[in-house]
Short mmCIF file of C-alpha atoms in Angstrom, two decimals:
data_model
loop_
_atom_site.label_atom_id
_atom_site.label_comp_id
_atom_site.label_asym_id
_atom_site.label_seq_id
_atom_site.Cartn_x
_atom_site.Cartn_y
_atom_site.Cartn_z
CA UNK A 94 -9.64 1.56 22.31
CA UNK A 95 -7.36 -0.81 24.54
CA UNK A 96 -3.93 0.20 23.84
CA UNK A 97 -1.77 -2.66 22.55
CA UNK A 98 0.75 -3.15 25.17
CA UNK A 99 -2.69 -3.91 27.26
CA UNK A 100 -3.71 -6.42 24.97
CA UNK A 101 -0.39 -7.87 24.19
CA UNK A 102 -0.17 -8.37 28.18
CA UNK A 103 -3.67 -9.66 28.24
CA UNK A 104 -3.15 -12.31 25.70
CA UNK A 105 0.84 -13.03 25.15
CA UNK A 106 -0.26 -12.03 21.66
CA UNK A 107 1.83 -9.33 19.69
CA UNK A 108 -0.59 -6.70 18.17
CA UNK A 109 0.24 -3.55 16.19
CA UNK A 110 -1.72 -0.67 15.43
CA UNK A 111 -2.88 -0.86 11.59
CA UNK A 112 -4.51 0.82 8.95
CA UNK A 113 -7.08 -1.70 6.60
CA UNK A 114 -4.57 -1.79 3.97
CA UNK A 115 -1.75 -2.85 6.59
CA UNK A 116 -3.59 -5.47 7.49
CA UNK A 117 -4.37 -6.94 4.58
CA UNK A 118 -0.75 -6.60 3.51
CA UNK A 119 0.08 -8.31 6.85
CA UNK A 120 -2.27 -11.38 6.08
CA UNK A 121 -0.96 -11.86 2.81
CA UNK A 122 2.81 -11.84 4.53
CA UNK A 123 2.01 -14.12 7.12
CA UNK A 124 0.15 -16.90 4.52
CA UNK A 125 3.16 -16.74 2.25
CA UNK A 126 5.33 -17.54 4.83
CA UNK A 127 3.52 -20.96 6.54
CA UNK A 128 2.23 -22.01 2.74
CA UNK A 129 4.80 -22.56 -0.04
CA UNK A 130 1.33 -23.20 -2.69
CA UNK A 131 0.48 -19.80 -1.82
CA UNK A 132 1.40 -17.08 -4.63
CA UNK A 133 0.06 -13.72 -5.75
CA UNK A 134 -0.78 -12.80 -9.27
CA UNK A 135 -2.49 -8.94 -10.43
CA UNK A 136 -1.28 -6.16 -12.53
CA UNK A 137 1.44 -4.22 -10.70
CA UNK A 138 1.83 -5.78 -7.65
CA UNK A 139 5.05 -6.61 -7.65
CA UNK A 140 7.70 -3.99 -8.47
CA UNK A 141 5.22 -1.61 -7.58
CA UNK A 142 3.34 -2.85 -4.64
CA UNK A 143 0.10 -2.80 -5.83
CA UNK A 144 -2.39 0.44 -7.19
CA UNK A 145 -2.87 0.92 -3.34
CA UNK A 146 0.15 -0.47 -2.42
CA UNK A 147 -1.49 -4.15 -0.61
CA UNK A 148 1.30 -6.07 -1.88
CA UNK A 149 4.15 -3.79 -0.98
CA UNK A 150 7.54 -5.43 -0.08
CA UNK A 151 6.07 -8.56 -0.74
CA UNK A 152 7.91 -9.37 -4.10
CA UNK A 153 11.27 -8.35 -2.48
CA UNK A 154 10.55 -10.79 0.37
CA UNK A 155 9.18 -13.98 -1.51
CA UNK A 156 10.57 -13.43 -5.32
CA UNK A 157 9.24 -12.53 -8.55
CA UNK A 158 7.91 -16.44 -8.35
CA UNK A 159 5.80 -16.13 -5.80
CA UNK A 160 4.50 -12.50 -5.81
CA UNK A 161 3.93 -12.06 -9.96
CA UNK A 162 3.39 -9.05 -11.80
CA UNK A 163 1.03 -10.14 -14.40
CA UNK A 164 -0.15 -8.37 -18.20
CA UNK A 165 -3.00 -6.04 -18.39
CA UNK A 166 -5.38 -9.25 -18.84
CA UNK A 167 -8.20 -9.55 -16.12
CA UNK A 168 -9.23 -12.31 -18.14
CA UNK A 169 -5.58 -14.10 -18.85
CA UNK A 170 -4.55 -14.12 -15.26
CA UNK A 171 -7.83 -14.97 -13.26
CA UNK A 172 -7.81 -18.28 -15.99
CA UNK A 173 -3.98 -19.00 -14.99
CA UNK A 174 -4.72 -18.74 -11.39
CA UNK A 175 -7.78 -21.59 -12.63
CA UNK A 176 -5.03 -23.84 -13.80
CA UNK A 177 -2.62 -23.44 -11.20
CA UNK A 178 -5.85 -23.93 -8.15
CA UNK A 179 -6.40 -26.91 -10.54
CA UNK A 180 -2.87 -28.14 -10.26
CA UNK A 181 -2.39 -27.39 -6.35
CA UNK A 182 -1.56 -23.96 -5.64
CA UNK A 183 -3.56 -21.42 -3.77
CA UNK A 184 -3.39 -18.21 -6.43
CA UNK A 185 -4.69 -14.93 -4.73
CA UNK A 186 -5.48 -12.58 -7.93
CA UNK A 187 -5.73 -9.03 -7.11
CA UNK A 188 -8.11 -7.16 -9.43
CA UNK A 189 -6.78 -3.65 -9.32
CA UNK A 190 -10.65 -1.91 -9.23
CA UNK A 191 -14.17 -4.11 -9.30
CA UNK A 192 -14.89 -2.33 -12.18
CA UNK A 193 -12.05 -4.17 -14.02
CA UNK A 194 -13.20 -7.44 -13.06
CA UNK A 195 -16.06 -7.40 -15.53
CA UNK A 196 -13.05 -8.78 -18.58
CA UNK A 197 -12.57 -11.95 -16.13
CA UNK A 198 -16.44 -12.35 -15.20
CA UNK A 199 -16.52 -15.40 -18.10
CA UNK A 200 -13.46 -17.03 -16.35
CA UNK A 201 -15.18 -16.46 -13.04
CA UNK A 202 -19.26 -17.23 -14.10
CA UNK A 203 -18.45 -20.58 -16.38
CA UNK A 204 -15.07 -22.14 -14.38
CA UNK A 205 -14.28 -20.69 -11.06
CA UNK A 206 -17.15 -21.22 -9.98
CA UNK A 207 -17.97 -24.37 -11.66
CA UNK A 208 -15.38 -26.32 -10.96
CA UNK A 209 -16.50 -28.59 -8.29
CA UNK A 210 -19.31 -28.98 -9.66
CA UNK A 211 -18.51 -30.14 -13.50
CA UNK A 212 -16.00 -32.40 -11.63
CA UNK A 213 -18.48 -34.13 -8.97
CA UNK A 214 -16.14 -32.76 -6.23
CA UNK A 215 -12.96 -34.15 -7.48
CA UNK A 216 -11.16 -30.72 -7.83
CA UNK A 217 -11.44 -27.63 -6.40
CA UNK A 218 -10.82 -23.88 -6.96
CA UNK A 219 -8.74 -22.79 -3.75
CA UNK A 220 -8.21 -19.47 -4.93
CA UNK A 221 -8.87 -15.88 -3.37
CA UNK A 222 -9.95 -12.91 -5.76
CA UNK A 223 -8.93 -9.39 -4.16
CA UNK A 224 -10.88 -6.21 -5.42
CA UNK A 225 -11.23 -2.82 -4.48
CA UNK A 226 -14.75 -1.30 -4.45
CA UNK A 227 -16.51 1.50 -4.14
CA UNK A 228 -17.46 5.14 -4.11
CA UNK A 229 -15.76 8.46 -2.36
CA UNK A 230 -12.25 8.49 -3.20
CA UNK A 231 -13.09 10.52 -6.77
CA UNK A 232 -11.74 7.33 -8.61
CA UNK A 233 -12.83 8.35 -12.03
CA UNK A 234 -15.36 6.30 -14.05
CA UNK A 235 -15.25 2.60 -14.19
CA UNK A 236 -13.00 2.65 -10.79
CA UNK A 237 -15.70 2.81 -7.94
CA UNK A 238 -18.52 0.27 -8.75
CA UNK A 239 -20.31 -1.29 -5.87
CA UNK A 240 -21.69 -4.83 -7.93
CA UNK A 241 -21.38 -7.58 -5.04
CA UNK A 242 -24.60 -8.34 -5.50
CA UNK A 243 -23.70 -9.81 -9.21
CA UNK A 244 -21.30 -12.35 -7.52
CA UNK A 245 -23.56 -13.37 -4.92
CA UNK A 246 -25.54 -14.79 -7.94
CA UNK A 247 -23.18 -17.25 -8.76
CA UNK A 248 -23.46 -20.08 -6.52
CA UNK A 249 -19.96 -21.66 -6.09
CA UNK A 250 -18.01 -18.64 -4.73
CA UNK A 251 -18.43 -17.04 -1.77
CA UNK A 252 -18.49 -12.84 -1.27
CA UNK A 253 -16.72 -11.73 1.82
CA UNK A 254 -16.35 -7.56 2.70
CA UNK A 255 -14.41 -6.43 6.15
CA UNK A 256 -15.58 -3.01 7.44
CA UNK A 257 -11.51 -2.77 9.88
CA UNK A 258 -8.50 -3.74 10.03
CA UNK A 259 -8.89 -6.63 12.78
CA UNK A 260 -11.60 -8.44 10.00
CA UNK A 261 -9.38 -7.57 7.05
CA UNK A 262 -6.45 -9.56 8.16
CA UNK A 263 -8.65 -12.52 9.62
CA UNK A 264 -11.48 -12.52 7.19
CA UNK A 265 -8.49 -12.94 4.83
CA UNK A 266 -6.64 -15.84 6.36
CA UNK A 267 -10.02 -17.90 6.31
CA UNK A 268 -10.29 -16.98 2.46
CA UNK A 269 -6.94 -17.94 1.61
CA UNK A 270 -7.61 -20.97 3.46
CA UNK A 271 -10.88 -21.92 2.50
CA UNK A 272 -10.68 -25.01 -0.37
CA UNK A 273 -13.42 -22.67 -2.54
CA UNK A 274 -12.80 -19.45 -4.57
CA UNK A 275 -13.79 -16.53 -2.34
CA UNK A 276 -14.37 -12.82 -3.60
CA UNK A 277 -12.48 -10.78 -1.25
CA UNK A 278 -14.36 -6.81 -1.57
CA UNK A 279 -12.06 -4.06 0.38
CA UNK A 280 -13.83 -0.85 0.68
CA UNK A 281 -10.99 1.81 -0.86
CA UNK A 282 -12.94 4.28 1.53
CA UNK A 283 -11.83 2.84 4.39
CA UNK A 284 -8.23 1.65 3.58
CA UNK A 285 -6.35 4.27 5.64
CA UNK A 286 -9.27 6.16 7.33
CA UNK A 287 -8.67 4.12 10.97
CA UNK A 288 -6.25 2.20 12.58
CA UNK A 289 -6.99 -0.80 14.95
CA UNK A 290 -4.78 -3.08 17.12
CA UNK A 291 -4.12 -6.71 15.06
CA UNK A 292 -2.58 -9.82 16.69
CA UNK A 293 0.74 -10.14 14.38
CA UNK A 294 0.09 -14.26 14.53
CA UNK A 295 -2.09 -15.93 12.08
CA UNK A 296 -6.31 -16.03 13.17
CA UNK A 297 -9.38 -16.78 11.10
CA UNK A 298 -12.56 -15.17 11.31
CA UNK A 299 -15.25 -17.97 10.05
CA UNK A 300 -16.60 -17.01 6.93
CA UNK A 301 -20.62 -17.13 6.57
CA UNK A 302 -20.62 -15.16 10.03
CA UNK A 303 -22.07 -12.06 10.68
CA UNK A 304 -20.73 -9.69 14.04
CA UNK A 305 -22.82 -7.85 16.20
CA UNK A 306 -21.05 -3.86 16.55
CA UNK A 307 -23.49 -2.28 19.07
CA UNK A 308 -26.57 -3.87 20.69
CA UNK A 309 -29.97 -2.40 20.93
CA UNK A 310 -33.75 -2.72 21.17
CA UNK A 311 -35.20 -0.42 18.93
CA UNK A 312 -33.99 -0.74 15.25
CA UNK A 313 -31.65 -3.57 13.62
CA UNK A 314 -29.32 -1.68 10.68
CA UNK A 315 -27.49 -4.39 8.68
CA UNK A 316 -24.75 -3.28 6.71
CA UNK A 317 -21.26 -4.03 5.15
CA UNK A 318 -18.06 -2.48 4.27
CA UNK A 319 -17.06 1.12 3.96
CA UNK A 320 -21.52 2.18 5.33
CA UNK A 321 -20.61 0.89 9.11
CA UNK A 322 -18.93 4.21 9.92
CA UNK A 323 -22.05 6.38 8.40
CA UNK A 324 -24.61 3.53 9.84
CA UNK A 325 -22.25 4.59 13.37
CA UNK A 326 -22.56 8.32 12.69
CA UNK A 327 -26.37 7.85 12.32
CA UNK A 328 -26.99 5.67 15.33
CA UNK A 329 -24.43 8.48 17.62
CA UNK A 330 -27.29 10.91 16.80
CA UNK A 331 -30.57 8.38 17.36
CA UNK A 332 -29.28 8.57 20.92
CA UNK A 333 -30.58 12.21 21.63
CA UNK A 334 -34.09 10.77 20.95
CA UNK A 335 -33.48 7.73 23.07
CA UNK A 336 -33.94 5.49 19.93
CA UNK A 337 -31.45 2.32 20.45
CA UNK A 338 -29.94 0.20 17.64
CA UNK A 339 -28.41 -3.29 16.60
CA UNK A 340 -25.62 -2.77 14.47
CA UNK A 341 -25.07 -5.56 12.68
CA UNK A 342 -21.89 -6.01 10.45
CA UNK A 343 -22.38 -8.60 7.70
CA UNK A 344 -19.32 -9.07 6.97
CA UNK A 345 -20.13 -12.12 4.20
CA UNK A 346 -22.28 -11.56 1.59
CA UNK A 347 -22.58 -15.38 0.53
CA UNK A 348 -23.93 -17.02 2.28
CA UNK A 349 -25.79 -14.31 4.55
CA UNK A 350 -25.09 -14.82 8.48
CA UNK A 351 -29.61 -15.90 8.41
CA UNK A 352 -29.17 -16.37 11.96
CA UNK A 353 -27.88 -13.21 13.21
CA UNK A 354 -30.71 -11.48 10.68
CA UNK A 355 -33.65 -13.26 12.58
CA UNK A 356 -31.74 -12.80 15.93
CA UNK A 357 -31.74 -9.36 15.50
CA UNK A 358 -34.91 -8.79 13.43
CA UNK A 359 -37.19 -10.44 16.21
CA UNK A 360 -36.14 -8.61 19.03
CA UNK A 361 -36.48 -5.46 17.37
CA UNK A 362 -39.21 -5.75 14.81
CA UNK A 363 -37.64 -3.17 13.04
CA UNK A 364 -35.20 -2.72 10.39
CA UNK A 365 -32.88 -0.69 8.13
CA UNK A 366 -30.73 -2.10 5.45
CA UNK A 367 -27.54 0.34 4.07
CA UNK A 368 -25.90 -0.33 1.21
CA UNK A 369 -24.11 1.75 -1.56
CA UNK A 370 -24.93 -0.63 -4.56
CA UNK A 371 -27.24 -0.39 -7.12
CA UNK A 372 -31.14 -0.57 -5.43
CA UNK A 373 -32.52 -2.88 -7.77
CA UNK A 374 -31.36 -6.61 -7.32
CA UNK A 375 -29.06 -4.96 -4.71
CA UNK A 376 -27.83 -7.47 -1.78
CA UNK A 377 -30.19 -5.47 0.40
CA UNK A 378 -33.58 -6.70 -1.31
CA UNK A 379 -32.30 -10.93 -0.92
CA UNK A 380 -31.46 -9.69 3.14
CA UNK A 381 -35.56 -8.23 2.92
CA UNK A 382 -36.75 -11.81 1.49
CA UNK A 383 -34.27 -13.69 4.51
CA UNK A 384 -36.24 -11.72 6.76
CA UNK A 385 -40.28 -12.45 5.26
CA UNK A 386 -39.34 -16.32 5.48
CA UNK A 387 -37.74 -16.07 9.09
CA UNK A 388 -39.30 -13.08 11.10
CA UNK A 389 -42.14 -11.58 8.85
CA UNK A 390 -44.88 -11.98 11.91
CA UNK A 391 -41.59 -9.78 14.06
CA UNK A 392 -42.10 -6.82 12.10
CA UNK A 393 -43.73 -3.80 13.38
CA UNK A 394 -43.04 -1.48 10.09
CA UNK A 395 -42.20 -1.97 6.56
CA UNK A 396 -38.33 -2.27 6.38
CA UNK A 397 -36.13 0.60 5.00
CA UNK A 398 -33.43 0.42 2.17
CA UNK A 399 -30.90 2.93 2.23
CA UNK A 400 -28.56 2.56 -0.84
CA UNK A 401 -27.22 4.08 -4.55
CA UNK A 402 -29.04 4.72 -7.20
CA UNK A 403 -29.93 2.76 -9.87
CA UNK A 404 -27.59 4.98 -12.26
CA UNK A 405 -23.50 4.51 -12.78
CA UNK A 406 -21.71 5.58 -10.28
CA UNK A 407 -21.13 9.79 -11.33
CA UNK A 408 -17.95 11.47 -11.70
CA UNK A 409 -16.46 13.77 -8.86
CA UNK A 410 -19.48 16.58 -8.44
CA UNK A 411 -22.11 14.44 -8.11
CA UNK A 412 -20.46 11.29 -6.31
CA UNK A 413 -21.25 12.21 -2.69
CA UNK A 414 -25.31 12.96 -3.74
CA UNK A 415 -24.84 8.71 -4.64
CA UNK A 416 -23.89 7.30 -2.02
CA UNK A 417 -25.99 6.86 1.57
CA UNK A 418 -25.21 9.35 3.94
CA UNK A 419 -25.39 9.76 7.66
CA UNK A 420 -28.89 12.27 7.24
CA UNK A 421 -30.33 9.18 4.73
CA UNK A 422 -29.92 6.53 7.10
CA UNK A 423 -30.91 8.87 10.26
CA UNK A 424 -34.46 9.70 8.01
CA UNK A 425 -35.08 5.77 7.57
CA UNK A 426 -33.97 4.97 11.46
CA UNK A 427 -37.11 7.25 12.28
CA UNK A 428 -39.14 6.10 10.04
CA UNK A 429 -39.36 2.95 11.02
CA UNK A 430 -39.24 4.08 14.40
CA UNK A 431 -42.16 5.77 14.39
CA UNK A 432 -44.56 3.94 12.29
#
């Protein structure tokens, strides 16, 4: 990794070595300080800092006003932050766990999402919904559900999920940004697990846009959030049989990056899809229907799936045999491979 006096000298941009969650906490300091509409609501995230501690300092900078510690009501304060997008603020809910979103899924499903629609583009919903997600931190039940693919079924709000720290912060400036309601998804797995050099200054990473992490010839993987560092374990050992692979970080889950899919797709023929969500009506199977309309005649083996099972998400024993590991997605890399 380029150090980041390097990069600072490079650019004349101040970086600093952060962890996911740092990032994310320094997004949401540097948008409340250029935007005075811009306020936080969520349970604890004030005095407290947040359950993982996103928001920390933030009320003590910007004021019980601004940064708002709100009741144990998913559905009560995703319907304020409604009325106050309505009325010309930019809200950014945090939903402590996905899991707990499921109270405010009326609010999101029949008004959020709605909005500019019932009103023939006359208002808006400028408002960002934070959630953690996800399997392998022993959360116990309820805490680590991986449903994006229920969101992506609502057209009218798009699903966004960094894998790093550089996307985190920049994924979340375009979000906050953005005149629509976007679902931001932040894998708890990787919130402290790596640290990455981050321009201090504001930048946007355009949402809708997938990012190419390694380039190969061989197999395409596609995959999103806290899989990239398994789907990078797995491709480390394809090497020793001189298999090559496009990693290719989502990074938005709607609207799909199509055109980095068929990019990819044709020039390997190929592919492997990894995601921890539920199999059935997963993200993974719209990605497999992207592909038969774009690059079907490409394909020189059935694609792989690599994901969770279609059961909830078990408690502590059993949680690691759930999710996709390194030795699942190596078995699907040869398999398609060597059809």
């Amino acid at each position: 990794m380029v150090m980041s006096k390097e990069l600072e000298k490079r650019s004349g941009v101040k970086t600093n070595s952060l962890t996911v969650i740092q990032a994310i906490n320094n997004g949401l300091q540097t948008m409340l300080e250029v935007d005075n509409d811009i306020l936080l609501l969520g349970e604890d995230i004030g005095k407290n800092g947040g359950v993982f501690r996103a928001t920390d300092g933030l009320q003590q900078k910007f004021g019980d006003h601004r940064v708002i510690d709100t009741p144990l009501s998913e559905a009560g304060f995703v319907g304020t932050a409604v009325g106050m997008a309505l009325n010309g603020l930019k809200p950014v809910v945090e939903i402590q766990f996905l899991g707990f979103i499921y109270p405010a899924l009326e609010q999101i499903a029949t008004h959020v999402t709605r909005t500019r629609t019932r009103t023939l583009g006359h208002y808006h919903i400028p408002m960002v919904i934070r959630a953690p997600y996800g399997a392998g931190v022993r959360s116990p039940e309820i805490h680590s559900d991986s449903v994006e693919a229920l969101f992506t079924h609502l057209p009218g709000i798009k699903v966004v999920c960094p894998s790093n720290a550089y996307d985190a912060k920049g994924l979340l400036i375009a979000a906050v940004e953005d005149p629509d309601p976007v679902l931001f998804l932040e894998p708890m797995r990787l919130y402290r697990g790596q640290r990455e050099e981050v321009p201090m200054n504001a930048y946007r990473i355009e949402l809708g846009k997938g990012k190419t992490l390694q380039a190969g010839e061989d197999v395409t993987i596609l995959a999103w959030g806290a899989m990239l560092p398994i789907v990078e374990a797995a491709v480390e050992e394809m090497k020793q049989y001189q298999i090559s692979c496009d990693v290719i970080d989502l990074r938005t889950l709607y609207p799909l990056d199509k055109e980095i899919i068929a990019g990819s797709v044709q020039k390997t023929g190929r592919v492997v899809i990894v995601h921890e969500g539920h199999e059935t009506g997963g993200v993974g199977s719209e990605i497999i229907s992207i592909i038969n309309d774009t690059s079907f005649l490409f394909l020189k083996a059935p694609i792989e799936k690599v994901t969770g099972f279609d059961v909830p998400v078990p408690l502590f024993a059993l949680e690691n045999d759930y999710l996709p590991t390194k030795e699942r997605v190596s078995k699907a890399i040869k398999q398609v491979y060597e059809f």
